[in-house]
PDB file of C-alpha atoms in Angstrom:
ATOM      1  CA  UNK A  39       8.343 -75.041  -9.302  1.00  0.00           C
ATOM      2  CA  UNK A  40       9.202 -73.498  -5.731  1.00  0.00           C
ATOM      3  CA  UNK A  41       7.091 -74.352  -3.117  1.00  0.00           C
ATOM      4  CA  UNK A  42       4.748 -71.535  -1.247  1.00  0.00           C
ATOM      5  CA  UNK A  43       5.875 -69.092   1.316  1.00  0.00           C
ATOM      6  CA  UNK A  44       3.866 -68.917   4.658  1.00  0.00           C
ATOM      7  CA  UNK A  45       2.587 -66.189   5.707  1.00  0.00           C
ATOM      8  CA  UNK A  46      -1.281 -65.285   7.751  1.00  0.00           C
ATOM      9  CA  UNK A  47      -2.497 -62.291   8.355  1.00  0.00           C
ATOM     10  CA  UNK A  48      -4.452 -61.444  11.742  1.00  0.00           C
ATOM     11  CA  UNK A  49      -7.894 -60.086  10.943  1.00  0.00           C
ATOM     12  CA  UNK A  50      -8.389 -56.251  11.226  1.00  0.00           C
ATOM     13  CA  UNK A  51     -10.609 -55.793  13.965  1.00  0.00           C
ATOM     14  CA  UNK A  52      -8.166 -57.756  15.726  1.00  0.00           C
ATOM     15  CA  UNK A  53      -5.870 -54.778  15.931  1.00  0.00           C
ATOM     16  CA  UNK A  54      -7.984 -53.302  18.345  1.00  0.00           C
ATOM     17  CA  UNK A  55      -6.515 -55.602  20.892  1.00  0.00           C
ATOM     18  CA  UNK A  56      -2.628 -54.766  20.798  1.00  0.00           C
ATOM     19  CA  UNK A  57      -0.760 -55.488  23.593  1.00  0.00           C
ATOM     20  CA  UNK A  58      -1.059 -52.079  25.932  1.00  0.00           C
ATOM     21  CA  UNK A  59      -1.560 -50.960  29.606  1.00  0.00           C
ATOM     22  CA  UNK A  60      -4.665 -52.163  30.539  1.00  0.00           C
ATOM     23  CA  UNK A  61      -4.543 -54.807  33.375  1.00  0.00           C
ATOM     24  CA  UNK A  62      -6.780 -57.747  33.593  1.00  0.00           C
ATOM     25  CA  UNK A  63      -6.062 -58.476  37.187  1.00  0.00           C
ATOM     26  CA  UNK A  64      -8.845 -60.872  37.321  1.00  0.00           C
ATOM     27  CA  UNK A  65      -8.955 -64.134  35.911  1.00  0.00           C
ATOM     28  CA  UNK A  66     -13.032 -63.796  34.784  1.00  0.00           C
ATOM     29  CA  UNK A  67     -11.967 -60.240  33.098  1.00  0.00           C
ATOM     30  CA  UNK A  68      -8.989 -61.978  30.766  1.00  0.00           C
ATOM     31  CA  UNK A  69     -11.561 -64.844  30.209  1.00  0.00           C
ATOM     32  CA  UNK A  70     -14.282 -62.127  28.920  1.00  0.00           C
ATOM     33  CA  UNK A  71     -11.409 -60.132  27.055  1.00  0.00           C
ATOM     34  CA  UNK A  72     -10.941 -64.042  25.231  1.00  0.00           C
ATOM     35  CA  UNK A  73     -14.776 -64.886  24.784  1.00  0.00           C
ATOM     36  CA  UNK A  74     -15.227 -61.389  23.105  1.00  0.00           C
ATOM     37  CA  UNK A  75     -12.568 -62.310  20.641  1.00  0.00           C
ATOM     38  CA  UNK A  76     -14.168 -65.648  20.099  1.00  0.00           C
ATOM     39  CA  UNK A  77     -17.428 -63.750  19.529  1.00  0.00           C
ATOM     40  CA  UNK A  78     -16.594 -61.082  17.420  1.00  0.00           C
ATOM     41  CA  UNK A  79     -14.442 -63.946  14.734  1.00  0.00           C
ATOM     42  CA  UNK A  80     -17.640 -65.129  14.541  1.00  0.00           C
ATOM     43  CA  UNK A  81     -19.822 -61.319  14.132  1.00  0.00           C
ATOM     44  CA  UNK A  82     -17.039 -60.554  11.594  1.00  0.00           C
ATOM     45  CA  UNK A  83     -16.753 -64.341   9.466  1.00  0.00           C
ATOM     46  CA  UNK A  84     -13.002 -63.966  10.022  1.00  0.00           C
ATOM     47  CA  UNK A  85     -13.020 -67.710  11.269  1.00  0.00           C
ATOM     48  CA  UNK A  86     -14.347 -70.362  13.668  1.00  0.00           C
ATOM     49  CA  UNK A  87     -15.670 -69.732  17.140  1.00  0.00           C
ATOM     50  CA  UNK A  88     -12.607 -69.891  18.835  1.00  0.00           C
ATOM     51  CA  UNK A  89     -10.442 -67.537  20.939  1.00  0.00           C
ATOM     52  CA  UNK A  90      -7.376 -67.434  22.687  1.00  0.00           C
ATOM     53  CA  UNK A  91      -4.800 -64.758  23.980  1.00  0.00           C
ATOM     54  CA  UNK A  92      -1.060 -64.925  26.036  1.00  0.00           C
ATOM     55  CA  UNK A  93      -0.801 -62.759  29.456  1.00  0.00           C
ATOM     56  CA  UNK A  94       1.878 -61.518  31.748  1.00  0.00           C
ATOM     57  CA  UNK A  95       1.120 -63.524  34.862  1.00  0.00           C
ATOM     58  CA  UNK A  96       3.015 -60.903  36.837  1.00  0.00           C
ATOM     59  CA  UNK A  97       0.967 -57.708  35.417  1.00  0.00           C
ATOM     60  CA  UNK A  98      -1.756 -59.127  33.795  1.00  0.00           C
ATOM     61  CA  UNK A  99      -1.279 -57.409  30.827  1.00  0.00           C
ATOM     62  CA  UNK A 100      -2.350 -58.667  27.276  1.00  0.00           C
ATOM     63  CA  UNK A 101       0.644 -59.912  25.420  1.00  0.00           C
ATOM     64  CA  UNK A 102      -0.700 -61.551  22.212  1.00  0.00           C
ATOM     65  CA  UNK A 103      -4.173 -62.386  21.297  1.00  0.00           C
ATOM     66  CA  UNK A 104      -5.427 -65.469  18.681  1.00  0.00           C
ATOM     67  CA  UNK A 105      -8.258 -66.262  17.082  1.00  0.00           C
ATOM     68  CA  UNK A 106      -9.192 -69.268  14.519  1.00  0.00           C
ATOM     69  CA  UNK A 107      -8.538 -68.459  11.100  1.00  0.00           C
ATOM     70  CA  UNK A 108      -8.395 -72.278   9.444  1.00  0.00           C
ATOM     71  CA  UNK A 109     -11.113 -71.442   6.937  1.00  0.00           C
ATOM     72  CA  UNK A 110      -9.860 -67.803   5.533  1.00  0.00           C
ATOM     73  CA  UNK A 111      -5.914 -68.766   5.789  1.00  0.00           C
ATOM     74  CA  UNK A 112      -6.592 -72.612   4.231  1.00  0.00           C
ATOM     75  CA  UNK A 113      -4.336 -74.419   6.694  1.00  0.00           C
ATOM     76  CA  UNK A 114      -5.814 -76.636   9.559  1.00  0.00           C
ATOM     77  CA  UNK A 115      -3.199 -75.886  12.202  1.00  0.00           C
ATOM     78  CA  UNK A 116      -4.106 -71.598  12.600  1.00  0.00           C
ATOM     79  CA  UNK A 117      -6.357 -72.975  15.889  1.00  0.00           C
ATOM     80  CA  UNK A 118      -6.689 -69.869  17.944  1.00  0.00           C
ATOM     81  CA  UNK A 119      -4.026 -71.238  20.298  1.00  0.00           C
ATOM     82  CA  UNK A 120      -1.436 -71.759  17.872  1.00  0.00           C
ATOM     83  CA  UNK A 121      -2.449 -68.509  16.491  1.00  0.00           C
ATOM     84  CA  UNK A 122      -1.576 -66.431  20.112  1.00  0.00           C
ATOM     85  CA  UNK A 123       1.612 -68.796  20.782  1.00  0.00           C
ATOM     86  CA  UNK A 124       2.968 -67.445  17.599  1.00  0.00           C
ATOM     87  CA  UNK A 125       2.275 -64.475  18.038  1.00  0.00           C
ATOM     88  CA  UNK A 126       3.453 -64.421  21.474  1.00  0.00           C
ATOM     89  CA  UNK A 127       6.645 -65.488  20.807  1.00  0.00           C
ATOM     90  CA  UNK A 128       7.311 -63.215  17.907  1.00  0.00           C
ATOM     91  CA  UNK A 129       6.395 -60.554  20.644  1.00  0.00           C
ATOM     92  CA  UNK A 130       8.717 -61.751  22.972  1.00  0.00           C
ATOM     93  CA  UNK A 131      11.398 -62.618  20.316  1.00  0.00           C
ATOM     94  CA  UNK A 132      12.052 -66.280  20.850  1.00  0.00           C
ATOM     95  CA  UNK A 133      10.740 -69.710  20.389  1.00  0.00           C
ATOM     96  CA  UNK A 134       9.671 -69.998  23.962  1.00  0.00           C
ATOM     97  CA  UNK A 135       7.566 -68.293  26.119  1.00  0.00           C
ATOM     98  CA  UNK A 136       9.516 -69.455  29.444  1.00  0.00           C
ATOM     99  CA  UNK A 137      12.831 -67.690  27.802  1.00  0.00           C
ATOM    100  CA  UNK A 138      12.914 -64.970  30.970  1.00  0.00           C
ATOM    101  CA  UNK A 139      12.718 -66.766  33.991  1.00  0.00           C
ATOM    102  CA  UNK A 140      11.443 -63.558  35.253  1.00  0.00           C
ATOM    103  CA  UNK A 141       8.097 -63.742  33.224  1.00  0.00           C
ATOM    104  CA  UNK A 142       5.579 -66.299  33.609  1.00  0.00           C
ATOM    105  CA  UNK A 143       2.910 -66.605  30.615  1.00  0.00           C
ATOM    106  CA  UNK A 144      -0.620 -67.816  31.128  1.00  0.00           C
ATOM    107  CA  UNK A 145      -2.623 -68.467  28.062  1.00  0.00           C
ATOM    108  CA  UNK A 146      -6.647 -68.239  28.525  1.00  0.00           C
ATOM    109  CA  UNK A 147      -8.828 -69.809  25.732  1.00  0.00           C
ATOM    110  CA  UNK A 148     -12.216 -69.972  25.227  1.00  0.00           C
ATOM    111  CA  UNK A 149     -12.241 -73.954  25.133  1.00  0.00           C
ATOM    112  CA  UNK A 150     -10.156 -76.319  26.196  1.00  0.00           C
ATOM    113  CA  UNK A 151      -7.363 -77.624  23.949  1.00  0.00           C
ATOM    114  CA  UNK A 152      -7.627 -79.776  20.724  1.00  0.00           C
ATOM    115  CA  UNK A 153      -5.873 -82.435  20.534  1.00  0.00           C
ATOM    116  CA  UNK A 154      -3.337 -80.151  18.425  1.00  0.00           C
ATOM    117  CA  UNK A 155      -3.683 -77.701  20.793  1.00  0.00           C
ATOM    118  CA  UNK A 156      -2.942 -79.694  23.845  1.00  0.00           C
ATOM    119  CA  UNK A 157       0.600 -80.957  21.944  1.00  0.00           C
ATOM    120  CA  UNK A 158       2.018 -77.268  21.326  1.00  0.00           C
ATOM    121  CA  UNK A 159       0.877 -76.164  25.077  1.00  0.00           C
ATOM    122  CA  UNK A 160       4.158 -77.871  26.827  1.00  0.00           C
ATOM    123  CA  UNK A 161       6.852 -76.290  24.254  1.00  0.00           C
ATOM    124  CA  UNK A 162       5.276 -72.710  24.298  1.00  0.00           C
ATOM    125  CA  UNK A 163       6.499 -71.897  27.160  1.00  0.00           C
ATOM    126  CA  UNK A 164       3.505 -71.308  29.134  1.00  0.00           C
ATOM    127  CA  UNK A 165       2.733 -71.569  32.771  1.00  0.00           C
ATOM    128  CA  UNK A 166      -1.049 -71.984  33.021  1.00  0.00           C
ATOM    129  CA  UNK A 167      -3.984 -72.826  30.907  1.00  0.00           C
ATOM    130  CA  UNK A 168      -6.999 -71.422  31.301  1.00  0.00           C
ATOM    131  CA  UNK A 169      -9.839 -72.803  29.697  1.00  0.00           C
ATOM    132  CA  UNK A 170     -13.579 -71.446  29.505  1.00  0.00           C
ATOM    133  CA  UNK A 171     -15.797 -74.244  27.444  1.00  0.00           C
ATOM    134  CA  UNK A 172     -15.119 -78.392  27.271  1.00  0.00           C
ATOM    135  CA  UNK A 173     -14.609 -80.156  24.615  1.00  0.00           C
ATOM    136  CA  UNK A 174     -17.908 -81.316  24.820  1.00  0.00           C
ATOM    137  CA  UNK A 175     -19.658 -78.250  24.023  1.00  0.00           C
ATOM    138  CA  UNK A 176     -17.506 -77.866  21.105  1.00  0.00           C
ATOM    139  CA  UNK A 177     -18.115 -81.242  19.978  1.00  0.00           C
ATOM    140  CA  UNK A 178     -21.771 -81.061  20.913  1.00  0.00           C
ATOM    141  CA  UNK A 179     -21.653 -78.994  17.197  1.00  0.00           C
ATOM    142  CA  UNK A 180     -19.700 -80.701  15.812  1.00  0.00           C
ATOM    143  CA  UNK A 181     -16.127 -79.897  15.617  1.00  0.00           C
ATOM    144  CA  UNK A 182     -13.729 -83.290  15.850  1.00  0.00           C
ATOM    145  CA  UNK A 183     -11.691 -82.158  19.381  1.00  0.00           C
ATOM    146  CA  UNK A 184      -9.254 -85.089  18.351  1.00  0.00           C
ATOM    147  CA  UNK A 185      -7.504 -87.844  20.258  1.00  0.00           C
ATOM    148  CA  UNK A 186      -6.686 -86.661  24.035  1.00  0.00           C
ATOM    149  CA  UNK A 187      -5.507 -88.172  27.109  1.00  0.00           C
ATOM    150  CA  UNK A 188      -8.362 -88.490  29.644  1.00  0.00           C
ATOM    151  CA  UNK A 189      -5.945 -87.542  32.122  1.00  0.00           C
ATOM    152  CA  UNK A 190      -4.580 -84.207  29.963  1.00  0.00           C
ATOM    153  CA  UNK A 191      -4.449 -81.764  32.955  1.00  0.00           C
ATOM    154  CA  UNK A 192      -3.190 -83.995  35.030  1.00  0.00           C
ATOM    155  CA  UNK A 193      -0.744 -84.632  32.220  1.00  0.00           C
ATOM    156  CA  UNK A 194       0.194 -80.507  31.658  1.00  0.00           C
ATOM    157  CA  UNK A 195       0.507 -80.185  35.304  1.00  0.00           C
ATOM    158  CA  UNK A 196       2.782 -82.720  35.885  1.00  0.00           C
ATOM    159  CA  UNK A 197       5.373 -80.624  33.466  1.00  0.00           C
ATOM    160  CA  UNK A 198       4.688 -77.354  35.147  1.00  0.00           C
ATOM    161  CA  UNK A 199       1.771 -76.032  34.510  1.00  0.00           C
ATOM    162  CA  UNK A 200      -1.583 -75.357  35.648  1.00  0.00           C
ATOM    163  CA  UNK A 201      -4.749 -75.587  34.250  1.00  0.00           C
ATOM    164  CA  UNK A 202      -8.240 -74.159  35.231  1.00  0.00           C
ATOM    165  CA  UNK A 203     -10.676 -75.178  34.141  1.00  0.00           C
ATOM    166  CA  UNK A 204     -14.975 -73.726  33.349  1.00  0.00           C
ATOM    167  CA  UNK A 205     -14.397 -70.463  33.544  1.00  0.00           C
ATOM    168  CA  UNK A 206     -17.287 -68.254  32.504  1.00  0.00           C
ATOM    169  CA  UNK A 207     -18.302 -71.472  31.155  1.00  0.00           C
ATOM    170  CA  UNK A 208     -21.755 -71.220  30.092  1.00  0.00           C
ATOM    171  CA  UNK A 209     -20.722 -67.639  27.977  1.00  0.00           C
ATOM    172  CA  UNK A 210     -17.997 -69.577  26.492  1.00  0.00           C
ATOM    173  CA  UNK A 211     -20.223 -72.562  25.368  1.00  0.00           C
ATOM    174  CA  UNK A 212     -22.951 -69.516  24.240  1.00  0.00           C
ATOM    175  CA  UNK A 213     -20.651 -68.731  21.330  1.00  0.00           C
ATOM    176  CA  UNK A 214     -19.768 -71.831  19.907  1.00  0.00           C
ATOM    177  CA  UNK A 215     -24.054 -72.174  19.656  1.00  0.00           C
ATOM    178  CA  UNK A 216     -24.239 -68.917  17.975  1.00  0.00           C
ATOM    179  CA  UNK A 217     -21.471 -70.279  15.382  1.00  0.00           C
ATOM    180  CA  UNK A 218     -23.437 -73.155  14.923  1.00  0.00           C
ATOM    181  CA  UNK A 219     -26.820 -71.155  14.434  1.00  0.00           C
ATOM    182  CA  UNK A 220     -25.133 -69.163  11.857  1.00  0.00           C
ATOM    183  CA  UNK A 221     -23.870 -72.396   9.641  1.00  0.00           C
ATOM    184  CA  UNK A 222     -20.494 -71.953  10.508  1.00  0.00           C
ATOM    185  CA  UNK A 223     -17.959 -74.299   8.621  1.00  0.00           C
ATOM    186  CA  UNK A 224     -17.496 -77.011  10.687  1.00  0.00           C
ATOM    187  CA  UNK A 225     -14.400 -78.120   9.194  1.00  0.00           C
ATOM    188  CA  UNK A 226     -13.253 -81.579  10.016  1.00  0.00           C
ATOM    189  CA  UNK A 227     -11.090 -83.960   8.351  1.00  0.00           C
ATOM    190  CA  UNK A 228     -14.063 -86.476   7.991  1.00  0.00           C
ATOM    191  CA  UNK A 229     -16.441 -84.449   6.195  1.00  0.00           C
ATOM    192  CA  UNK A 230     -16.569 -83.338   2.311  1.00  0.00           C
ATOM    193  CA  UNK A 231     -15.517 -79.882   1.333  1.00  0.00           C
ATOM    194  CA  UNK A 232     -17.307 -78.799  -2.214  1.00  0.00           C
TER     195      UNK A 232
END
């Protein structure tokens, strides 16, 4: 017996948002661009409610986009965040972000780190988080956000870099509430799968 290949395929739509020209200068326009992506996973069932995507900090420029796709790929770890750092580095051609000390990478999500999450954030090379819902919204439907420090930004920063955090907020949290009013999985370790 050999054991399986891995491979996961991005969803279609997904496509649409290649890296290309268009500059998100501001930080509320590359949160949008990320709560979109959360949003339309959900329109399209290709996953949970969560987005993510990987920008130039210099030119603002999409580099790599992510979305949730635990449910359709069967594996736990394809969070939207791990999902864009992948991607990202592919992209970029090596297994860190912070390979060109002339880049700096910023990676905007549309809620705050899992625990999971929050572990691959210092070796992807990144330079700033930027978060739109908390935790608490997404656990407020359920999803298990995992084991965290209480002091986690204070704990990123400390290694370089910076967080922000309830941006666009409230449209953010407005997606994870349409996921839930849709039956979305919620797909946690403590609950039984039929």
């Amino acid at each position: 017996m050999r054991y399986p290949s891995f491979t996961f395929t991005l969803p279609d739509w997904l496509m649409n948002y290649s890296p290309h020209e268009t500059s998100f200068p501001e930080i509320e326009s590359r949160m949008r661009l990320v709560i979109e992506l959360s949003r339309l996973n959900v329109v399209h069932e290709t996953g949970g409610p969560f987005g993510a995507a990987i920008f130039d900090m210099n030119s603002h420029r999409l580099l790599a986009p992510g979305v949730n796709i635990v449910v359709p790929a069967r594996c736990s770890i394809l969070h939207a965040e791990i999902v864009a750092i992948m991607t990202a580095q592919r992209m970029v051609g090596h297994f860190t972000l912070g390979s060109d000390p002339a880049v700096d990478y910023e990676m905007v999500v549309s809620t705050e780190p899992c625990a999971m999450c929050f572990g691959a954030i210092p070796w992807s090379g990144i330079r700033r988080l930027t978060c739109g819902a908390r935790r608490e919204d997404a656990e407020r439907i359920g999803f298990d956000e995992g084991p965290k420090p209480v002091n986690w930004v204070e704990s990123l920063e400390s290694r370089g870099i910076s967080v922000v955090r309830d941006v666009c907020r409230e449209q953010a949290a407005a997606v994870l509430q349409i996921y839930h009013e849709s039956d979305g999985i919620i797909y946690n370790t403590q609950q039984s799968y039929n």
